[in-house]
Coordinates of C-alpha atoms in Angstrom, one line a residue:
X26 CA 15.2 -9.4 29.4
X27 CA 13.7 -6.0 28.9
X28 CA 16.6 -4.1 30.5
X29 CA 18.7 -6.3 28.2
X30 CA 17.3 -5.5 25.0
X31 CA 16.7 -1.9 26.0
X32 CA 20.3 -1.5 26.3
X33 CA 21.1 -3.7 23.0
X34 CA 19.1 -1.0 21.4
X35 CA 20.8 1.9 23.1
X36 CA 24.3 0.7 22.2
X37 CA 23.4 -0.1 18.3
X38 CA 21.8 3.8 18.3
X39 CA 25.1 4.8 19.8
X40 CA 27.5 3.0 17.5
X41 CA 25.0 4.0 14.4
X42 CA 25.3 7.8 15.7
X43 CA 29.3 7.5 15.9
X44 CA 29.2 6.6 12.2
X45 CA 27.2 8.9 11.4
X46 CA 28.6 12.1 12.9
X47 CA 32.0 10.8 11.2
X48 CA 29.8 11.2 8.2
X49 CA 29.0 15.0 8.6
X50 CA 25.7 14.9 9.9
X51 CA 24.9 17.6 12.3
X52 CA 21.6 17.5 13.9
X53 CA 20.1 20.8 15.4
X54 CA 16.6 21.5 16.6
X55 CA 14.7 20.1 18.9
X56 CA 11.8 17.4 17.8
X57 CA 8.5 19.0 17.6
X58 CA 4.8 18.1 17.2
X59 CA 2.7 18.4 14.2
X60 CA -1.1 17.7 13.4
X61 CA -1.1 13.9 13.8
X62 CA 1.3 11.6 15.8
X63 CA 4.2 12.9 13.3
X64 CA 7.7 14.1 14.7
X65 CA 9.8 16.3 12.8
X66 CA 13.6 17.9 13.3
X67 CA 16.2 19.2 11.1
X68 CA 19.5 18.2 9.8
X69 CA 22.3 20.1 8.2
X70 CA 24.8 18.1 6.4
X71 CA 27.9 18.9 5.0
X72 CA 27.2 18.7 1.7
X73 CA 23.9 18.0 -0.3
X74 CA 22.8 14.5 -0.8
X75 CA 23.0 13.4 -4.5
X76 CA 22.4 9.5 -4.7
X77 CA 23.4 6.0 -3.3
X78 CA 26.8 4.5 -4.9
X79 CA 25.3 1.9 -7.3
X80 CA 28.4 -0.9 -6.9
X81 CA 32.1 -0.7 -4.7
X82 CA 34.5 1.5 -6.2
X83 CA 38.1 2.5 -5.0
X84 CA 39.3 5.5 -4.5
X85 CA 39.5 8.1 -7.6
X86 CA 37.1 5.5 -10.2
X87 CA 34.4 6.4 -11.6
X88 CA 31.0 4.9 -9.4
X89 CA 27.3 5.2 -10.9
X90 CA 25.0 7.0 -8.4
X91 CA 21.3 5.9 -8.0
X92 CA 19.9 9.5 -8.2
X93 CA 16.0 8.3 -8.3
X94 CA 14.3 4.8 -7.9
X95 CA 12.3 2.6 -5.4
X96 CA 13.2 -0.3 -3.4
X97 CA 11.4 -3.5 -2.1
X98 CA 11.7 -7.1 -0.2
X99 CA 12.8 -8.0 -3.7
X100 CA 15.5 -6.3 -4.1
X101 CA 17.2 -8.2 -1.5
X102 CA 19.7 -7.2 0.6
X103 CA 20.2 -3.5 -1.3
X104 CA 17.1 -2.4 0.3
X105 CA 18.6 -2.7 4.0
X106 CA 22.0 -1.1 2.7
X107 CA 20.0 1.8 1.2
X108 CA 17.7 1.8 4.8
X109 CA 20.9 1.6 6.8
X110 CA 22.8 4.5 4.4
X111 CA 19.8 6.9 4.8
X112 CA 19.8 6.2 8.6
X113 CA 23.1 6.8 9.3
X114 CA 23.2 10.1 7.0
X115 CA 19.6 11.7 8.5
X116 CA 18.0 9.8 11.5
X117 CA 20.2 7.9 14.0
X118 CA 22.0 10.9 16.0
X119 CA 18.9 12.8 16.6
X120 CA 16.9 9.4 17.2
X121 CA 20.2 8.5 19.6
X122 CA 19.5 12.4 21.0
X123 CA 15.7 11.9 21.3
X124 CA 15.8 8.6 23.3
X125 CA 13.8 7.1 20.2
X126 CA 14.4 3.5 19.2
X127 CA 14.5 3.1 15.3
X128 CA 12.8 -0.3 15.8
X129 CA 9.8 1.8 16.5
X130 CA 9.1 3.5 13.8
X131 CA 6.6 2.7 11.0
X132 CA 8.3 5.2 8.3
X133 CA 9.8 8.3 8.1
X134 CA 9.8 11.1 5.2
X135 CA 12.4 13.2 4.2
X136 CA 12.6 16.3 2.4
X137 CA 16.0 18.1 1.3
X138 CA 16.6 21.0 -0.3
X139 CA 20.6 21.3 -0.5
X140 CA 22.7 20.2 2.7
X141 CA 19.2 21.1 4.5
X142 CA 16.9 18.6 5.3
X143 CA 13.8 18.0 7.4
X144 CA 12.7 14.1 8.8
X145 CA 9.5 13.3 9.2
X146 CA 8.9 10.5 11.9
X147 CA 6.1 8.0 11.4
X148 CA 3.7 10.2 9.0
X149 CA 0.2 9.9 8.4
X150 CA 0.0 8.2 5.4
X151 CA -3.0 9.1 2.7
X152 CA -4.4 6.6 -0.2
X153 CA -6.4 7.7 -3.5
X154 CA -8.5 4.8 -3.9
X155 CA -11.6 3.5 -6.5
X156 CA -14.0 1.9 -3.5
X157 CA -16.1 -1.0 -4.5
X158 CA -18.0 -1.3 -1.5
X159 CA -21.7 -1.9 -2.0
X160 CA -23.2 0.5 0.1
X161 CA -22.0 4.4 0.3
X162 CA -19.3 5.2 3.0
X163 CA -19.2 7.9 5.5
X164 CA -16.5 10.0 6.6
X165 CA -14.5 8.3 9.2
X166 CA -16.0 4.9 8.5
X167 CA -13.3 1.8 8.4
X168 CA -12.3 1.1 5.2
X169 CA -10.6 -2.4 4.8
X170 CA -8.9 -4.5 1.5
X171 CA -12.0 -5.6 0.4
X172 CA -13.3 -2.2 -0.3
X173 CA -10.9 -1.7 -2.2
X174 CA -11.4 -1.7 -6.4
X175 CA -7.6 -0.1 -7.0
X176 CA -4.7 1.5 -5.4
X177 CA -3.6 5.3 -7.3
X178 CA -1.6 7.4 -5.2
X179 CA -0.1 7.2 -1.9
X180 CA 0.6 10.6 -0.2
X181 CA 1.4 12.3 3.6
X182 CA -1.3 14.6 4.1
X183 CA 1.0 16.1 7.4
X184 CA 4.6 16.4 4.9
X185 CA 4.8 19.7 3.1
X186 CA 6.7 18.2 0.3
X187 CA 7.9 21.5 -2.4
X188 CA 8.0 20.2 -6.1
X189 CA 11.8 21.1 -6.2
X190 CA 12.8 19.2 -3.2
X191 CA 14.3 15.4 -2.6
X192 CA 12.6 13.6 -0.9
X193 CA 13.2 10.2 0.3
X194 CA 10.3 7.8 2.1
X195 CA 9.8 4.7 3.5
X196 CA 6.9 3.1 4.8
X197 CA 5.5 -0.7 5.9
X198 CA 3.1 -2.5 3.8
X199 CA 1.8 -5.5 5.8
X200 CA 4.9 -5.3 7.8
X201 CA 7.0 -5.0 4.5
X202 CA 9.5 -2.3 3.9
X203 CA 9.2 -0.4 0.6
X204 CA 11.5 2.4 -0.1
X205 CA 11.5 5.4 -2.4
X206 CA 14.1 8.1 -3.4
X207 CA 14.8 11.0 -5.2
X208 CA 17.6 13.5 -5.6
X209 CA 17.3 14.8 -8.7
X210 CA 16.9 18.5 -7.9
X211 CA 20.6 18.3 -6.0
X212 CA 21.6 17.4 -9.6
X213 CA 23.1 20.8 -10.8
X214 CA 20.6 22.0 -13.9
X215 CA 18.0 19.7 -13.1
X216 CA 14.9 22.1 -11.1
X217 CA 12.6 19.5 -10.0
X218 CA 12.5 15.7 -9.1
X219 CA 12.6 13.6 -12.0
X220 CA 9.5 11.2 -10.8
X221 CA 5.9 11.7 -8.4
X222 CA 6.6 10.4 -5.5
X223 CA 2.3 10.0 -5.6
X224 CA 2.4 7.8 -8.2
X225 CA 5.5 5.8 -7.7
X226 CA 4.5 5.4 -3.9
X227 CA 1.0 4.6 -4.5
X228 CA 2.6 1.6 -7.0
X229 CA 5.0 0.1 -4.4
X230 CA 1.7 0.0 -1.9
X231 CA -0.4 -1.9 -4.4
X232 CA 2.4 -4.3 -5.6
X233 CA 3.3 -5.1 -2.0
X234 CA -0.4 -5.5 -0.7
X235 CA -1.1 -7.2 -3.6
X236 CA 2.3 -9.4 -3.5
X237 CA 0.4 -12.6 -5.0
X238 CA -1.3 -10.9 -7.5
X239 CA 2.2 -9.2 -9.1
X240 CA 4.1 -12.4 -9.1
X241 CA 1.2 -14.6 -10.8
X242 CA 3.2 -16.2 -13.7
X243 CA 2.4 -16.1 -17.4
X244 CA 1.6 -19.8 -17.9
X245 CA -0.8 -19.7 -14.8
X246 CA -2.4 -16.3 -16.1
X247 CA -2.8 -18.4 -19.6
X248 CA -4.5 -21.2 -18.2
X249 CA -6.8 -19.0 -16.1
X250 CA -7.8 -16.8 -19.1
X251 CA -9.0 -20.0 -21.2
X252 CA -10.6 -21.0 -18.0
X253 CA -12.9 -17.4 -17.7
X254 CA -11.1 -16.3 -14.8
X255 CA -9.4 -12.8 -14.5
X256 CA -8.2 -10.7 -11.4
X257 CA -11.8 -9.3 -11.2
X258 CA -11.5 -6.3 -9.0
X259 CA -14.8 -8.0 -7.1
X260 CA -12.5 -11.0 -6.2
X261 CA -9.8 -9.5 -5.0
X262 CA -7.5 -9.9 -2.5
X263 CA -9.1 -13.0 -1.0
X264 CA -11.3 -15.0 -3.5
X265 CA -8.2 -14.3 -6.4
X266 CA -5.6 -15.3 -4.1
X267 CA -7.4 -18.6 -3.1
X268 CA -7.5 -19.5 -7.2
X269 CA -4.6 -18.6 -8.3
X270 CA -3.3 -20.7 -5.7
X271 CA -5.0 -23.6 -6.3
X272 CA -4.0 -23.2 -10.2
X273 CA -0.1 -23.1 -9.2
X274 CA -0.1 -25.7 -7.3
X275 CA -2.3 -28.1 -9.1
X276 CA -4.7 -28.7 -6.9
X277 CA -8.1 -29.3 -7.6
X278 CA -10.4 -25.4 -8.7
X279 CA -13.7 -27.2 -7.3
X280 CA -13.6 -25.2 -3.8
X281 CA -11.8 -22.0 -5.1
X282 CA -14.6 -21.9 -8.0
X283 CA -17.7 -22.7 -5.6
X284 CA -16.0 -19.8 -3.2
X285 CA -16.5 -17.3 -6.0
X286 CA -20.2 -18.7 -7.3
X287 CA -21.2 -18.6 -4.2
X288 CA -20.0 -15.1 -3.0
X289 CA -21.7 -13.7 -6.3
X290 CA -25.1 -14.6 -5.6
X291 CA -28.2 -12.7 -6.7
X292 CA -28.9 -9.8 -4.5
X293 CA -25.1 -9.1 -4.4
X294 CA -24.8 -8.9 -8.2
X295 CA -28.0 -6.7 -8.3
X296 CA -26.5 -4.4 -6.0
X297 CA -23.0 -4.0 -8.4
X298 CA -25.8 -3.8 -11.6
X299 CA -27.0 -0.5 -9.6
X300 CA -23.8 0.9 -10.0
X301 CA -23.4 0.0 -14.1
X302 CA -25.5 2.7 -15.3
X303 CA -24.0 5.4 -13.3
X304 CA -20.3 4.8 -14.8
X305 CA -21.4 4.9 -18.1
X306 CA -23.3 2.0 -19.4
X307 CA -26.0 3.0 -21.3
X308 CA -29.3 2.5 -20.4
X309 CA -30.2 0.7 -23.6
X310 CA -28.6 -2.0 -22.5
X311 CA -30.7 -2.5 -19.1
X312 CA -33.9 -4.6 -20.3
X313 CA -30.8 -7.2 -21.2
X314 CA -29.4 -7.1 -18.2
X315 CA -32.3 -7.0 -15.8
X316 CA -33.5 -10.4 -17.8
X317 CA -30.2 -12.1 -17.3
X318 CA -30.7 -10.8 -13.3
X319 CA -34.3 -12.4 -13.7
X320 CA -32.9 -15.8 -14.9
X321 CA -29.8 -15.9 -12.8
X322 CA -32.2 -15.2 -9.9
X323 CA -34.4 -18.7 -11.4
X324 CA -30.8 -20.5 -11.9
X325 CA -31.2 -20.2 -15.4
X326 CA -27.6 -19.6 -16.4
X327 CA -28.1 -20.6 -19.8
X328 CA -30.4 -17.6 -20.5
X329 CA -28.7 -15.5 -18.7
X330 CA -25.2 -16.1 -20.6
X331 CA -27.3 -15.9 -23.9
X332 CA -28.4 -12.3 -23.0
X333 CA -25.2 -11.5 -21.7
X334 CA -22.3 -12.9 -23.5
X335 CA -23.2 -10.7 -27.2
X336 CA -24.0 -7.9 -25.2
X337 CA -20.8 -7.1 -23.6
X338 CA -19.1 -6.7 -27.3
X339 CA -21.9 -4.1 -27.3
X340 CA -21.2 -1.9 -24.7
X341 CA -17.5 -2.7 -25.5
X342 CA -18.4 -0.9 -28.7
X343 CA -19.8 2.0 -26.8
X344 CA -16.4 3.2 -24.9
X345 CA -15.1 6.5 -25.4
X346 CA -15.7 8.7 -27.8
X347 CA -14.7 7.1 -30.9
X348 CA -17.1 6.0 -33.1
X349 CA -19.1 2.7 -32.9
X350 CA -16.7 -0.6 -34.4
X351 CA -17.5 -4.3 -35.1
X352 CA -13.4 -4.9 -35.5
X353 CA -13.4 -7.3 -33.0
X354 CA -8.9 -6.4 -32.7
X355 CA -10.3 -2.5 -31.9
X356 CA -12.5 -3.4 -29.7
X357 CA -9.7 -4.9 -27.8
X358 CA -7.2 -2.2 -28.3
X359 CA -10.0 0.1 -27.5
X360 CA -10.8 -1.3 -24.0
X361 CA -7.1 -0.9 -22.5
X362 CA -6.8 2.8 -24.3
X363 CA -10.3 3.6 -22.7
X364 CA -9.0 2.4 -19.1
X365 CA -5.3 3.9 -19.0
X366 CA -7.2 7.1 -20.3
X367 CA -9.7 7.2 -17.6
X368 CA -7.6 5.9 -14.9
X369 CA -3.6 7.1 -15.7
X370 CA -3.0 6.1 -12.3
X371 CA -4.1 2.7 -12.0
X372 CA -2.2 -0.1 -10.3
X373 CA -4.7 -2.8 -9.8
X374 CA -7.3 -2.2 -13.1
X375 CA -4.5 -4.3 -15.4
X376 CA -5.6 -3.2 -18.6
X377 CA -2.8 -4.8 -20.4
X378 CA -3.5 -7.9 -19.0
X379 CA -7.8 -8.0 -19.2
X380 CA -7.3 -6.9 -23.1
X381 CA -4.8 -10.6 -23.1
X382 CA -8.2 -11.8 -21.4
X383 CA -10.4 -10.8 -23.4
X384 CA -8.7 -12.0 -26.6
X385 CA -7.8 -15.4 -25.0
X386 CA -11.8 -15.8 -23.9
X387 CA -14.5 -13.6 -24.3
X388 CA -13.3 -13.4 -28.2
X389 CA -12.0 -16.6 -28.2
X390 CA -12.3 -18.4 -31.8
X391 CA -13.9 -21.9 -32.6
X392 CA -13.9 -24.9 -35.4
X393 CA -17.7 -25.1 -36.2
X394 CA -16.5 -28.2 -38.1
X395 CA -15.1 -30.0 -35.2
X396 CA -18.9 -30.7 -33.8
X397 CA -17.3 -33.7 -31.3
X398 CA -14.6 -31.2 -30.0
X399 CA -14.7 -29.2 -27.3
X400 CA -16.2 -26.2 -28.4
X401 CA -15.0 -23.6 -25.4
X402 CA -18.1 -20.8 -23.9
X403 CA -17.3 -17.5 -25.3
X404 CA -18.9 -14.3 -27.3
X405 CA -18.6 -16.5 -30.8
X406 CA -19.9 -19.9 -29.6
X407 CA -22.8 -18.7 -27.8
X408 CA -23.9 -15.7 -30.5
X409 CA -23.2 -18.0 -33.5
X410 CA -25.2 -21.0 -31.4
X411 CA -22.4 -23.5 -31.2
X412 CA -21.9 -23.6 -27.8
X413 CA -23.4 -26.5 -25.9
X414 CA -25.7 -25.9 -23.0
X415 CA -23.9 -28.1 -20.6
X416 CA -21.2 -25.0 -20.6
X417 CA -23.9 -22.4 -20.1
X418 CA -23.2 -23.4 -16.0
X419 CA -23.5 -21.2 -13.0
X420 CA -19.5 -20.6 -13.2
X421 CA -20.1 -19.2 -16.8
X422 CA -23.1 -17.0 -15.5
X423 CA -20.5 -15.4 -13.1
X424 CA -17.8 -15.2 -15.3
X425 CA -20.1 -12.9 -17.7
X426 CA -21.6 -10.5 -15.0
X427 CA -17.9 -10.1 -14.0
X428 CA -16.8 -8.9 -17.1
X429 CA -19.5 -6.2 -17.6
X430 CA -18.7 -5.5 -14.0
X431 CA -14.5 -5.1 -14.5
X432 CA -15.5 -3.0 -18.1
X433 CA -18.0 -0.4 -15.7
X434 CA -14.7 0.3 -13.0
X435 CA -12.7 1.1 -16.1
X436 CA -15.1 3.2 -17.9

């Protein structure tokens, strides 16, 4: 079966390496090591590289040319066209050459200048994180998804990669391909890529790692925001995933909710509250939030979401330097500008959305008047006094230590 397969492999290399040298590609060079587990060699081609042909075209048409973009699972069938166009143009003569199967590979880099290019096998790959762990991390230590606060930039450490070179890369993400491209600097008067590769590749990790999170749909986000829930970057991947589950498919939320109350006990939220101060919540606000700790501690959520729930408009007021508001609309505004300010890169932070979140229930509105309603938990009914203690629960508790929590990462 082995021998079998072996050879399956070796003929599809063969055929792909006959296709390609009809192509133009001429590999030279022999493959050689670099720091890391990374293989490189070189490839002239006959002419430089300038895009992918966007749709079929005949002969002496007109054709649109993908210059720059990125490329996932969701993009269907174009993604293994682009994968098998960029295999056949740099990788699978020299691979064929090499004796290396391309079912072996994790990714590859590659970086042209011209007709000239240099490929990168299986590159160390290098993330630009926010950690949320709860205790300081060594050098070397393993980091996993649940240390994880946000996903920024994506990089290869090992790749010299020039600012006026195309590059194109492809990686796995949880055994997902993702793909990006760009030859813009083979574009005559154009003398640098178009797009950072950083950014864009640090975005296609984060949407792909966090698949479930990216394809939550609006009415489901709705119905979670008037619930109190948000992707809180303390519940994600796991304890997030299990909810919004559970919301789409109707089920009931009592295990999801009692997952979260229960992972944010006492001495856990203490430890986060050490943290608070240090990103830039003032220290006036501390007696307040060490007596909510006090009564959460006793099970007294109902004090604790009355010294909590006016507070947070507080030290909403407080971020950035613009000058203290009470415009409830501002204070909104204010909290997205503050976070795509302070973290440009951020792919897991969703100020757009916790600003929805915050309007839809933290400064969610109420009919006084309609005293036999259902008067919902929220900076207004528990300030003004209308709220009704039976909604002061533990869930409510956790919902308001989670906020102040989300608005300390994007301070």
């Amino acid at each position: 079966m082995g021998r079998k397969s072996s050879q399956r492999t070796k003929d599809r290399n063969s055929r792909r390496a006959r296709k390609a040298n009809q192509r133009g590609v001429k590999p030279r060079a022999n493959a050689v090591t670099i720091p890391g587990s990374t293989r490189s060699f070189e490839v002239e081609l006959k002419s430089p590289v300038q895009g992918f042909a966007a749709h079929a075209a005949e002969a002496g048409n007109p054709v649109q040319t993908l210059v720059y973009g990125t490329c996932t699972v969701d993009n269907g069938e174009m993604l293994y066209e682009l994968l098998d166009a960029i295999g056949e143009t740099f990788l699978y003569p020299t691979l064929l050459k090499l004796k290396i199967s391309s079912d072996s590979l994790s990714g590859f880099v590659v970086v042209l200048r011209g007709s000239k290019a240099k490929v990168y096998l299986n590159p160390d790959v290098a993330l630009k994180i926010a950690y949320k762990g709860e205790k300081p991390i060594n050098k070397g230590e393993v980091v996993t998804q649940q240390d994880v606060a946000d996903v920024e930039l994506l990089e290869f450490p090992n790749v010299p990669i020039p600012d006026d070179a195309c590059v194109v890369a492809h990686i796995k993400v949880q055994w997902r391909p993702v793909l990006y491209f760009d030859f813009s600097p083979n574009i005559e008067g154009q003398s640098g890529r178009g797009t950072d590769y950083r950014r864009l590749m640090g975005q296609l990790y984060a949407k792909t790692a966090y698949r479930g999170l990216f394809q939550l749909k609006q009415h489901v986000a709705e119905q979670m925001f008037l619930d109190g829930w948000f992707p809180f970057v303390r519940l994600l991947p796991k304890r997030f995933s299990a909810l919004q589950k559970a919301y789409e498919a109707g089920f009931s939320l009592d295990n999801a909710v009692k997952s979260i109350t229960d992972y944010c006990d006492a001495d856990r939220i203490r430890r986060w509250s050490g943290l608070w101060f240090s990103r830039g919540i003032s220290e006036e606000h501390k007696p307040f939030i060490e007596s909510a700790l006090k009564n959460y501690e006793t099970g007294d959520y109902l004090a604790t979401c009355t010294a909590l729930m006016p507070r947070i408009e507080a030290i909403i007021s407080e971020m950035g330097a613009e000058a203290v508001t009470f415009n409830q609309k501002e204070l909104i505004k204010r909290v997205e500008r503050v976070a795509n300010d302070r973290h440009p890169d951020s792919n897991l932070f969703l100020p757009a959305m916790f600003k929805q979140y915050l309007s839809a229930f933290y400064f969610k509105n109420f009919n006084a008047q309609d005293a036999a309603g259902d008067i919902p938990v929220s900076r207004h009914s528990v300030a003004h006094g209308w709220v009704r203690a039976v909604g002061l629960d533990k869930k409510a508790a956790v919902q308001a230590f989670l906020i102040l929590d989300q608005l300390a990462f994007l301070m």
